[in-house]
Coordinates of N, CA and C in Angstrom, one line a residue:
Chain A
E140 N -1.9 17.2 -12.5 CA -1.0 16.4 -11.7 C -1.9 15.8 -10.6
V141 N -1.8 14.5 -10.4 CA -2.5 13.8 -9.3 C -1.9 14.1 -8.0
Q142 N -2.7 14.5 -7.0 CA -2.2 14.8 -5.7 C -3.1 14.2 -4.7
L143 N -2.5 13.7 -3.6 CA -3.3 13.2 -2.5 C -2.6 13.8 -1.2
V144 N -3.4 14.4 -0.4 CA -2.8 15.0 0.8 C -3.7 14.6 2.1
E145 N -3.0 13.9 2.9 CA -3.7 13.4 4.2 C -3.5 14.5 5.2
S146 N -4.5 14.6 6.1 CA -4.4 15.5 7.2 C -5.3 14.9 8.4
G147 N -5.1 15.5 9.5 CA -5.9 15.1 10.7 C -5.2 14.3 11.7
G148 N -4.0 13.9 11.4 CA -3.2 13.1 12.4 C -2.9 14.0 13.6
G149 N -2.4 13.3 14.6 CA -2.0 14.0 15.9 C -1.8 13.0 17.0
L150 N -1.7 13.6 18.2 CA -1.6 12.8 19.4 C -3.0 12.7 20.1
V151 N -3.4 11.5 20.4 CA -4.6 11.2 21.1 C -4.4 10.2 22.1
K152 N -5.3 10.2 23.1 CA -5.2 9.2 24.2 C -5.9 7.9 23.8
P153 N -5.5 6.8 24.4 CA -6.2 5.6 24.2 C -7.7 5.7 24.4
G154 N -8.5 5.1 23.5 CA -10.0 5.2 23.6 C -10.6 6.3 22.9
Q155 N -9.8 7.3 22.5 CA -10.3 8.4 21.8 C -10.5 8.2 20.3
S156 N -11.1 9.1 19.7 CA -11.4 9.0 18.2 C -10.7 10.1 17.4
L157 N -10.5 9.8 16.2 CA -9.8 10.7 15.3 C -10.4 10.5 13.9
R158 N -10.5 11.6 13.1 CA -10.9 11.4 11.7 C -9.8 12.0 10.8
L159 N -9.3 11.1 9.9 CA -8.3 11.5 9.0 C -9.0 11.9 7.7
S160 N -8.4 12.8 6.9 CA -8.9 13.2 5.6 C -7.8 13.0 4.6
C161 N -8.3 12.7 3.4 CA -7.3 12.6 2.3 C -7.9 13.5 1.1
A162 N -7.4 14.6 0.9 CA -7.9 15.5 -0.1 C -7.2 15.2 -1.4
T163 N -7.9 15.1 -2.5 CA -7.3 14.8 -3.8 C -7.5 15.8 -4.8
S164 N -6.7 15.8 -5.8 CA -6.9 16.7 -7.0 C -6.2 16.1 -8.2
G165 N -6.5 16.6 -9.4 CA -5.8 16.1 -10.6 C -6.4 14.9 -11.2
F166 N -7.5 14.4 -10.7 CA -8.2 13.3 -11.4 C -9.7 13.3 -11.0
T167 N -10.4 12.5 -11.7 CA -11.9 12.5 -11.4 C -12.1 11.5 -10.3
F168 N -12.1 12.1 -9.1 CA -12.2 11.3 -7.8 C -13.2 10.2 -7.8
G169 N -14.4 10.6 -8.3 CA -15.5 9.6 -8.2 C -15.4 8.4 -9.0
D170 N -14.4 8.4 -9.9 CA -14.1 7.2 -10.8 C -13.2 6.1 -10.2
Y171 N -12.7 6.4 -9.0 CA -11.7 5.5 -8.4 C -12.0 5.1 -7.0
P172 N -11.8 3.8 -6.7 CA -11.8 3.3 -5.4 C -10.6 3.9 -4.6
M173 N -10.7 4.0 -3.3 CA -9.6 4.6 -2.5 C -9.3 3.7 -1.3
T174 N -8.1 3.7 -1.0 CA -7.6 2.7 0.0 C -6.8 3.5 1.1
W175 N -6.9 2.9 2.3 CA -6.0 3.4 3.5 C -5.1 2.3 3.9
V176 N -3.8 2.7 4.1 CA -2.8 1.8 4.5 C -2.0 2.5 5.6
R177 N -1.5 1.7 6.6 CA -0.7 2.3 7.6 C 0.6 1.6 7.8
Q178 N 1.5 2.3 8.5 CA 2.8 1.8 8.8 C 3.3 2.2 10.2
A179 N 3.3 1.3 11.1 CA 3.8 1.6 12.4 C 5.3 1.9 12.4
P180 N 5.8 2.7 13.3 CA 7.2 3.1 13.3 C 8.1 2.0 13.1
G181 N 8.9 2.1 12.1 CA 10.0 1.0 11.8 C 9.4 -0.3 11.4
K182 N 8.1 -0.4 11.0 CA 7.5 -1.6 10.6 C 7.1 -1.6 9.2
G183 N 6.5 -2.7 8.7 CA 6.0 -2.8 7.4 C 4.6 -2.2 7.1
L184 N 4.1 -2.4 5.9 CA 2.9 -1.8 5.5 C 1.7 -2.7 5.9
E185 N 0.6 -2.1 6.3 CA -0.6 -2.8 6.7 C -1.8 -2.2 6.0
W186 N -2.4 -3.1 5.2 CA -3.6 -2.6 4.5 C -4.8 -2.5 5.5
L187 N -5.5 -1.4 5.4 CA -6.6 -1.2 6.4 C -8.0 -1.4 5.8
G188 N -8.1 -1.0 4.5 CA -9.4 -1.1 3.9 C -9.6 -0.2 2.7
F189 N -10.7 -0.4 2.0 CA -10.9 0.5 0.9 C -12.4 0.8 0.7
I190 N -12.7 1.8 -0.1 CA -14.1 2.1 -0.4 C -14.2 2.1 -2.0
R191 N -15.2 1.5 -2.4 CA -15.5 1.4 -3.9 C -16.1 2.7 -4.3
T192 N -16.3 2.8 -5.6 CA -17.0 4.0 -6.2 C -18.5 4.0 -5.9
K193 N -19.1 5.1 -6.2 CA -20.6 5.1 -6.1 C -21.3 4.2 -7.0
D194 N -20.7 3.9 -8.2 CA -21.2 2.9 -9.1 C -21.4 1.5 -8.4
F195 N -20.6 1.3 -7.4 CA -20.6 0.0 -6.6 C -21.1 0.3 -5.2
R196 N -22.0 1.4 -5.1 CA -22.6 1.8 -3.9 C -21.6 2.2 -2.8
A197 N -20.4 2.5 -3.2 CA -19.4 3.0 -2.2 C -19.3 2.0 -1.0
T198 N -19.3 0.7 -1.4 CA -19.2 -0.3 -0.3 C -17.7 -0.4 0.1
T199 N -17.6 -0.9 1.3 CA -16.2 -0.9 1.9 C -15.8 -2.3 2.4
M200 N -14.5 -2.5 2.5 CA -13.9 -3.7 3.0 C -12.9 -3.3 4.0
Y201 N -12.7 -4.0 5.1 CA -11.7 -3.7 6.1 C -10.9 -4.9 6.5
A202 N -9.7 -4.6 7.0 CA -8.9 -5.6 7.6 C -9.5 -6.0 9.0
A203 N -9.3 -7.2 9.4 CA -9.8 -7.7 10.6 C -9.4 -6.9 11.8
S204 N -8.2 -6.4 11.7 CA -7.6 -5.7 12.8 C -8.3 -4.4 13.2
V205 N -9.0 -3.8 12.2 CA -9.7 -2.5 12.4 C -11.2 -2.6 12.2
K206 N -11.7 -3.7 11.7 CA -13.1 -3.8 11.4 C -13.9 -3.6 12.7
G207 N -15.0 -2.8 12.5 CA -15.8 -2.4 13.7 C -15.3 -1.2 14.4
R208 N -14.1 -0.8 14.2 CA -13.5 0.4 14.9 C -13.3 1.5 13.9
F209 N -12.9 1.2 12.7 CA -12.5 2.2 11.6 C -13.6 2.2 10.6
T210 N -13.9 3.3 10.0 CA -14.9 3.5 9.0 C -14.3 4.4 7.9
I211 N -14.4 3.9 6.7 CA -14.0 4.7 5.5 C -15.2 5.3 4.8
S212 N -15.2 6.5 4.4 CA -16.2 7.2 3.7 C -15.6 8.1 2.7
R213 N -16.5 8.6 1.8 CA -16.0 9.4 0.7 C -17.0 10.5 0.4
D214 N -16.5 11.7 0.0 CA -17.3 12.8 -0.4 C -16.9 13.1 -1.9
D215 N -17.6 12.6 -2.8 CA -17.2 12.8 -4.2 C -17.3 14.2 -4.6
S216 N -18.1 15.0 -4.0 CA -18.3 16.4 -4.4 C -17.1 17.2 -4.0
K217 N -16.4 16.7 -3.0 CA -15.2 17.5 -2.5 C -13.9 16.8 -2.9
G218 N -14.0 15.5 -3.4 CA -12.8 14.8 -3.7 C -12.0 14.4 -2.5
I219 N -12.7 14.0 -1.4 CA -12.0 13.6 -0.1 C -12.5 12.3 0.3
V220 N -11.5 11.5 0.8 CA -11.9 10.2 1.4 C -11.5 10.4 2.9
Y221 N -12.3 9.8 3.8 CA -12.1 9.9 5.2 C -11.8 8.5 5.8
L222 N -11.1 8.6 7.0 CA -10.9 7.4 7.8 C -11.3 7.8 9.2
Q223 N -12.5 7.3 9.7 CA -12.9 7.6 11.0 C -12.4 6.5 11.9
M224 N -11.6 6.8 12.9 CA -11.0 5.8 13.8 C -11.5 6.0 15.2
N225 N -12.2 5.0 15.7 CA -12.7 5.0 17.1 C -12.0 4.0 18.0
G226 N -12.1 4.2 19.3 CA -11.5 3.3 20.2 C -10.0 3.1 20.0
L227 N -9.3 4.2 19.8 CA -7.9 4.0 19.4 C -7.1 3.3 20.5
K228 N -6.1 2.6 20.0 CA -5.2 1.8 20.9 C -3.8 2.2 20.6
S229 N -2.9 1.9 21.5 CA -1.5 2.3 21.3 C -1.0 1.6 20.1
E230 N -1.4 0.4 19.7 CA -1.0 -0.3 18.5 C -1.5 0.4 17.2
D231 N -2.3 1.4 17.3 CA -2.8 2.1 16.1 C -1.8 3.2 15.8
T232 N -0.8 3.4 16.6 CA 0.2 4.4 16.3 C 0.9 4.1 15.0
A233 N 0.9 5.0 14.1 CA 1.4 4.7 12.7 C 1.3 6.0 11.9
I234 N 2.0 5.9 10.7 CA 1.7 6.8 9.6 C 0.6 6.2 8.8
Y235 N -0.4 7.0 8.5 CA -1.5 6.6 7.7 C -1.5 7.2 6.3
Y236 N -1.6 6.3 5.3 CA -1.5 6.7 3.9 C -2.8 6.4 3.3
C237 N -3.2 7.3 2.4 CA -4.3 7.0 1.5 C -3.7 6.8 0.1
S238 N -4.4 6.0 -0.7 CA -4.0 5.8 -2.1 C -5.1 5.7 -3.0
R239 N -4.9 6.0 -4.2 CA -5.9 5.8 -5.3 C -5.7 4.4 -5.8
E240 N -6.8 3.8 -6.1 CA -6.7 2.4 -6.6 C -7.0 2.4 -8.1
K241 N -6.0 1.8 -8.8 CA -6.2 1.6 -10.2 C -5.8 0.1 -10.5
Y242 N -6.6 -0.6 -11.2 CA -6.3 -2.1 -11.4 C -6.1 -2.8 -10.0
Q243 N -6.9 -2.3 -9.0 CA -6.9 -2.9 -7.7 C -5.6 -2.6 -6.9
V244 N -4.7 -1.8 -7.4 CA -3.5 -1.5 -6.6 C -3.4 0.0 -6.5
G245 N -2.6 0.4 -5.5 CA -2.4 1.8 -5.2 C -1.4 2.5 -6.2
D246 N -1.9 3.3 -7.1 CA -1.0 3.8 -8.1 C -0.5 5.2 -7.7
Y247 N -1.3 5.9 -6.9 CA -0.8 7.2 -6.4 C -1.1 7.2 -4.9
W248 N -0.1 7.7 -4.1 CA -0.2 7.7 -2.7 C 0.0 9.2 -2.1
G249 N -0.6 9.4 -1.0 CA -0.3 10.7 -0.3 C 1.0 10.5 0.5
Q250 N 1.4 11.6 1.2 CA 2.7 11.6 1.9 C 2.5 11.0 3.3
G251 N 1.3 10.8 3.7 CA 1.0 10.2 5.0 C 0.8 11.2 6.1
T252 N 0.1 10.8 7.2 CA -0.1 11.6 8.4 C 0.1 10.8 9.6
L253 N 0.8 11.3 10.6 CA 1.2 10.5 11.7 C 0.1 10.6 12.8
V254 N -0.3 9.4 13.3 CA -1.2 9.3 14.4 C -0.4 8.6 15.6
T255 N -0.5 9.3 16.7 CA 0.2 8.8 17.9 C -0.8 8.6 19.0
V256 N -1.0 7.4 19.5 CA -1.9 7.1 20.5 C -1.1 6.8 21.8
S257 N -1.3 7.7 22.8 CA -0.5 7.5 24.0 C -1.1 8.3 25.1
S258 N -1.0 7.8 26.3 CA -1.6 8.5 27.5 C -0.6 9.5 28.0
Chain B
D369 N -6.6 -14.9 6.4 CA -5.9 -14.0 5.5 C -4.7 -14.8 4.9
I370 N -4.4 -14.3 3.7 CA -3.2 -14.9 3.0 C -1.9 -14.2 3.5
Q371 N -1.0 -15.1 3.9 CA 0.3 -14.6 4.4 C 1.3 -14.5 3.3
L372 N 2.1 -13.5 3.2 CA 3.1 -13.3 2.2 C 4.5 -13.3 3.0
T373 N 5.4 -14.1 2.5 CA 6.7 -14.1 3.1 C 7.8 -13.8 2.1
Q374 N 8.5 -12.7 2.3 CA 9.5 -12.2 1.4 C 10.9 -12.8 1.9
S375 N 11.7 -13.1 0.9 CA 13.1 -13.4 1.2 C 14.0 -12.9 0.1
P376 N 15.2 -12.4 0.5 CA 15.6 -12.3 2.0 C 15.0 -11.1 2.6
S377 N 15.2 -11.0 3.9 CA 14.7 -9.8 4.6 C 15.6 -8.6 4.4
T378 N 16.9 -8.9 4.2 CA 17.9 -7.9 3.9 C 18.8 -8.4 2.8
L379 N 19.1 -7.5 1.9 CA 20.0 -7.9 0.8 C 21.0 -6.8 0.5
S380 N 22.2 -7.2 0.5 CA 23.3 -6.2 0.2 C 23.8 -6.4 -1.2
A381 N 23.9 -5.4 -2.0 CA 24.4 -5.5 -3.3 C 25.1 -4.2 -3.7
S382 N 25.7 -4.3 -4.9 CA 26.5 -3.1 -5.4 C 25.8 -2.6 -6.7
V383 N 26.2 -1.3 -6.9 CA 25.7 -0.7 -8.2 C 26.1 -1.6 -9.4
G384 N 25.2 -1.8 -10.3 CA 25.5 -2.7 -11.4 C 25.1 -4.1 -11.3
D385 N 24.8 -4.5 -10.0 CA 24.4 -5.9 -9.8 C 23.0 -6.2 -10.3
R386 N 22.7 -7.5 -10.3 CA 21.4 -8.0 -10.6 C 20.9 -8.7 -9.3
V387 N 19.7 -8.4 -8.8 CA 19.2 -9.0 -7.6 C 17.8 -9.5 -7.8
T388 N 17.4 -10.5 -7.0 CA 16.1 -11.0 -7.1 C 15.5 -11.2 -5.7
I389 N 14.3 -10.7 -5.5 CA 13.6 -10.8 -4.2 C 12.4 -11.8 -4.5
T390 N 12.2 -12.7 -3.5 CA 11.1 -13.6 -3.7 C 10.0 -13.3 -2.7
C391 N 8.8 -13.6 -3.1 CA 7.6 -13.4 -2.3 C 6.8 -14.7 -2.4
R392 N 6.5 -15.4 -1.3 CA 5.8 -16.6 -1.3 C 4.4 -16.4 -0.6
A393 N 3.4 -16.9 -1.2 CA 2.0 -16.7 -0.6 C 1.6 -18.0 0.1
S394 N 0.8 -17.9 1.1 CA 0.4 -19.1 1.9 C -0.7 -19.8 1.1
H395 N -1.4 -19.2 0.2 CA -2.4 -19.8 -0.7 C -2.3 -19.1 -2.0
T396 N -2.8 -19.7 -3.0 CA -2.6 -19.1 -4.4 C -3.3 -17.7 -4.4
V397 N -2.6 -16.8 -5.1 CA -3.1 -15.5 -5.4 C -3.2 -15.3 -6.9
F398 N -3.1 -16.4 -7.6 CA -3.1 -16.4 -9.1 C -2.0 -15.4 -9.6
N399 N -2.4 -14.4 -10.2 CA -1.3 -13.4 -10.6 C -1.7 -12.0 -10.0
W400 N -2.5 -12.0 -8.9 CA -2.9 -10.7 -8.3 C -1.9 -10.3 -7.3
L401 N -0.7 -9.9 -7.7 CA 0.4 -9.5 -6.9 C 1.1 -8.3 -7.4
A402 N 1.4 -7.4 -6.5 CA 2.0 -6.1 -6.8 C 3.3 -6.0 -6.0
W403 N 4.2 -5.2 -6.6 CA 5.5 -4.8 -5.9 C 5.6 -3.3 -5.7
Y404 N 6.0 -2.9 -4.6 CA 6.2 -1.5 -4.3 C 7.6 -1.2 -3.8
Q405 N 8.1 0.0 -4.0 CA 9.4 0.4 -3.5 C 9.1 1.5 -2.5
Q406 N 9.8 1.5 -1.4 CA 9.6 2.6 -0.4 C 11.0 3.1 0.1
K407 N 11.1 4.4 0.1 CA 12.4 5.0 0.6 C 12.0 5.6 2.0
P408 N 13.0 5.8 2.8 CA 12.8 6.3 4.2 C 12.1 7.6 4.1
G409 N 11.0 7.7 4.9 CA 10.2 9.0 5.0 C 9.3 9.3 3.9
K410 N 9.2 8.3 2.9 CA 8.4 8.5 1.7 C 7.3 7.5 1.6
A411 N 6.3 7.8 0.8 CA 5.2 6.8 0.6 C 5.7 5.7 -0.3
P412 N 5.0 4.6 -0.3 CA 5.4 3.5 -1.3 C 5.1 4.0 -2.7
K413 N 5.9 3.4 -3.6 CA 5.7 3.7 -5.0 C 5.4 2.4 -5.7
L414 N 4.4 2.3 -6.5 CA 4.0 1.1 -7.3 C 5.0 0.9 -8.4
L415 N 5.5 -0.3 -8.4 CA 6.5 -0.7 -9.5 C 5.8 -1.7 -10.5
I416 N 5.2 -2.7 -10.0 CA 4.7 -3.8 -10.8 C 3.3 -4.2 -10.3
Y417 N 2.4 -4.5 -11.1 CA 1.1 -5.1 -10.7 C 0.8 -6.3 -11.6
K418 N -0.2 -7.0 -11.2 CA -0.6 -8.3 -11.9 C 0.7 -9.1 -12.2
A419 N 1.5 -9.2 -11.2 CA 2.7 -10.0 -11.1 C 3.8 -9.6 -12.0
S420 N 3.5 -9.1 -13.2 CA 4.6 -8.8 -14.2 C 4.4 -7.6 -15.0
T421 N 3.3 -6.8 -14.8 CA 3.0 -5.6 -15.6 C 3.8 -4.4 -14.9
L422 N 4.6 -3.8 -15.7 CA 5.4 -2.7 -15.2 C 4.5 -1.4 -15.2
Q423 N 4.5 -0.8 -14.1 CA 3.8 0.5 -13.9 C 4.4 1.5 -14.8
S424 N 3.6 2.4 -15.4 CA 4.0 3.5 -16.3 C 5.1 4.3 -15.6
G425 N 6.2 4.6 -16.3 CA 7.3 5.4 -15.7 C 8.3 4.7 -15.0
V426 N 8.1 3.4 -14.7 CA 9.1 2.6 -13.9 C 10.1 2.1 -14.9
P427 N 11.4 2.2 -14.6 CA 12.4 1.7 -15.5 C 12.3 0.3 -15.8
S428 N 12.7 -0.1 -17.0 CA 12.6 -1.5 -17.5 C 13.6 -2.4 -16.8
R429 N 14.5 -1.9 -16.0 CA 15.4 -2.8 -15.2 C 14.7 -3.5 -14.1
F430 N 13.5 -3.1 -13.8 CA 12.6 -3.8 -12.9 C 11.7 -4.8 -13.7
S431 N 11.6 -6.0 -13.1 CA 10.7 -7.0 -13.8 C 10.2 -7.9 -12.7
G432 N 9.0 -8.4 -13.0 CA 8.3 -9.2 -12.0 C 7.9 -10.5 -12.7
G433 N 7.9 -11.6 -11.9 CA 7.5 -12.9 -12.5 C 6.8 -13.8 -11.5
G434 N 6.3 -14.9 -12.0 CA 5.7 -15.9 -11.1 C 4.2 -15.9 -11.2
S435 N 3.6 -16.8 -10.5 CA 2.1 -16.9 -10.4 C 1.8 -18.0 -9.4
G436 N 0.6 -18.0 -8.9 CA 0.2 -18.9 -7.9 C 0.6 -18.5 -6.5
T437 N 1.7 -19.1 -6.1 CA 2.2 -18.8 -4.7 C 3.6 -18.4 -4.7
E438 N 4.3 -18.3 -5.8 CA 5.7 -17.9 -5.8 C 6.0 -16.8 -6.8
F439 N 6.5 -15.7 -6.4 CA 6.7 -14.5 -7.2 C 8.1 -14.0 -7.0
T440 N 8.6 -13.3 -8.0 CA 9.9 -12.7 -7.9 C 9.9 -11.2 -8.4
L441 N 10.7 -10.4 -7.8 CA 11.0 -9.1 -8.3 C 12.5 -9.1 -8.6
T442 N 12.9 -8.8 -9.9 CA 14.3 -8.8 -10.3 C 14.6 -7.4 -10.7
I443 N 15.8 -6.9 -10.2 CA 16.3 -5.6 -10.6 C 17.6 -5.9 -11.3
T444 N 17.8 -5.5 -12.5 CA 19.1 -5.6 -13.2 C 19.8 -4.3 -13.2
N445 N 21.1 -4.4 -13.3 CA 21.9 -3.1 -13.4 C 21.5 -2.1 -12.3
L446 N 21.7 -2.6 -11.0 CA 21.2 -1.7 -9.9 C 21.8 -0.3 -10.0
Q447 N 20.9 0.6 -9.7 CA 21.3 2.0 -9.7 C 21.3 2.6 -8.3
P448 N 22.0 3.6 -8.0 CA 22.0 4.2 -6.6 C 20.6 4.5 -6.1
D449 N 19.7 4.9 -7.0 CA 18.4 5.2 -6.6 C 17.5 4.0 -6.2
D450 N 18.0 2.8 -6.5 CA 17.2 1.6 -6.2 C 17.4 1.1 -4.8
F451 N 18.3 1.6 -4.0 CA 18.5 1.1 -2.7 C 17.4 1.6 -1.8
A452 N 16.5 0.7 -1.4 CA 15.3 1.0 -0.7 C 14.7 -0.3 -0.1
T453 N 13.5 -0.2 0.4 CA 12.8 -1.4 0.9 C 11.7 -1.7 -0.1
Y454 N 11.5 -3.0 -0.4 CA 10.6 -3.5 -1.4 C 9.5 -4.3 -0.7
Y455 N 8.3 -4.1 -1.1 CA 7.2 -4.9 -0.5 C 6.4 -5.5 -1.6
C456 N 5.9 -6.8 -1.4 CA 4.9 -7.4 -2.3 C 3.6 -7.2 -1.6
Q457 N 2.5 -7.3 -2.4 CA 1.1 -7.2 -1.9 C 0.2 -8.1 -2.7
Q458 N -0.6 -8.9 -2.0 CA -1.5 -9.7 -2.8 C -2.9 -9.0 -2.7
Y459 N -3.6 -9.0 -3.8 CA -4.9 -8.5 -3.9 C -5.9 -9.4 -4.5
N460 N -5.7 -10.7 -4.2 CA -6.6 -11.7 -4.7 C -7.8 -11.9 -3.7
S461 N -7.5 -11.8 -2.4 CA -8.6 -12.0 -1.5 C -8.4 -11.0 -0.3
Y462 N -9.6 -10.6 0.3 CA -9.5 -9.7 1.4 C -9.1 -10.5 2.7
S463 N -8.4 -9.9 3.6 CA -7.8 -8.6 3.5 C -6.6 -8.7 2.6
Y464 N -6.5 -7.6 1.8 CA -5.2 -7.5 1.0 C -4.1 -7.5 2.0
T465 N -3.0 -8.2 1.7 CA -1.9 -8.2 2.6 C -0.6 -7.9 2.0
F466 N 0.4 -7.4 2.8 CA 1.7 -7.1 2.3 C 2.7 -8.1 2.9
G467 N 3.8 -8.3 2.2 CA 4.9 -9.0 2.7 C 5.6 -8.1 3.8
Q468 N 6.5 -8.7 4.5 CA 7.2 -8.0 5.6 C 8.2 -7.0 5.1
G469 N 8.6 -7.1 3.8 CA 9.5 -6.1 3.3 C 10.9 -6.7 3.1
T470 N 11.6 -6.3 2.1 CA 13.0 -6.6 1.9 C 13.8 -5.3 1.7
K471 N 14.8 -5.2 2.6 CA 15.6 -4.0 2.6 C 16.8 -4.2 1.7
L472 N 17.0 -3.4 0.7 CA 18.1 -3.6 -0.3 C 19.1 -2.4 0.1
D473 N 20.3 -2.8 0.5 CA 21.2 -1.8 0.9 C 22.5 -2.0 0.1
I474 N 23.3 -1.0 0.2 CA 24.6 -1.0 -0.5 C 25.7 -1.8 0.2
K475 N 26.3 -2.7 -0.6 CA 27.3 -3.5 0.0 C 28.6 -2.7 0.3

């Protein structure tokens, strides 16, 4: 069974950093690109970025809203994808989801982890 | 970035109804469009990709159509489990973007 479990969320102050993890199981992690999406409270979905597989040098793409502040990385040996978030702002408050990409869309998603940025 | 506009924003319907949600793109996305369903407190669920390809396990009462800049998600014979929020997403060009969502509620 494919499973994705996010962790690392919590309450942080503006300007601080946080690293989210997405632990996966049930599939060959290294064969799939992985994506991060967030959802602010009561709002819609926002695509943040993704990381390709090692076959494509694990290159990344980011939304303009987070480029330069957020970094996606992966550890294929552990089946984990990470989202490093620096310089957090109040508008980064959201539930953060990871998803597995198949045919360029998210076919499996985690349950999400809540990040709250507040002083 | 390509903007996606869904209409309507809210839709009221009854069990057994047929409903259609529209997603319009600011520039062509060819057929690189997906539809997701999301229920409160849950992660999105992929329904359709490449505009009209039904994801494995999704009931056939869901169907997608369109290409270029105008797309539709149609649900026939609405079931109680279908009342949720629906999002379209384009993946033709970065940044991939989502529509603002359409909430389907019970009339």
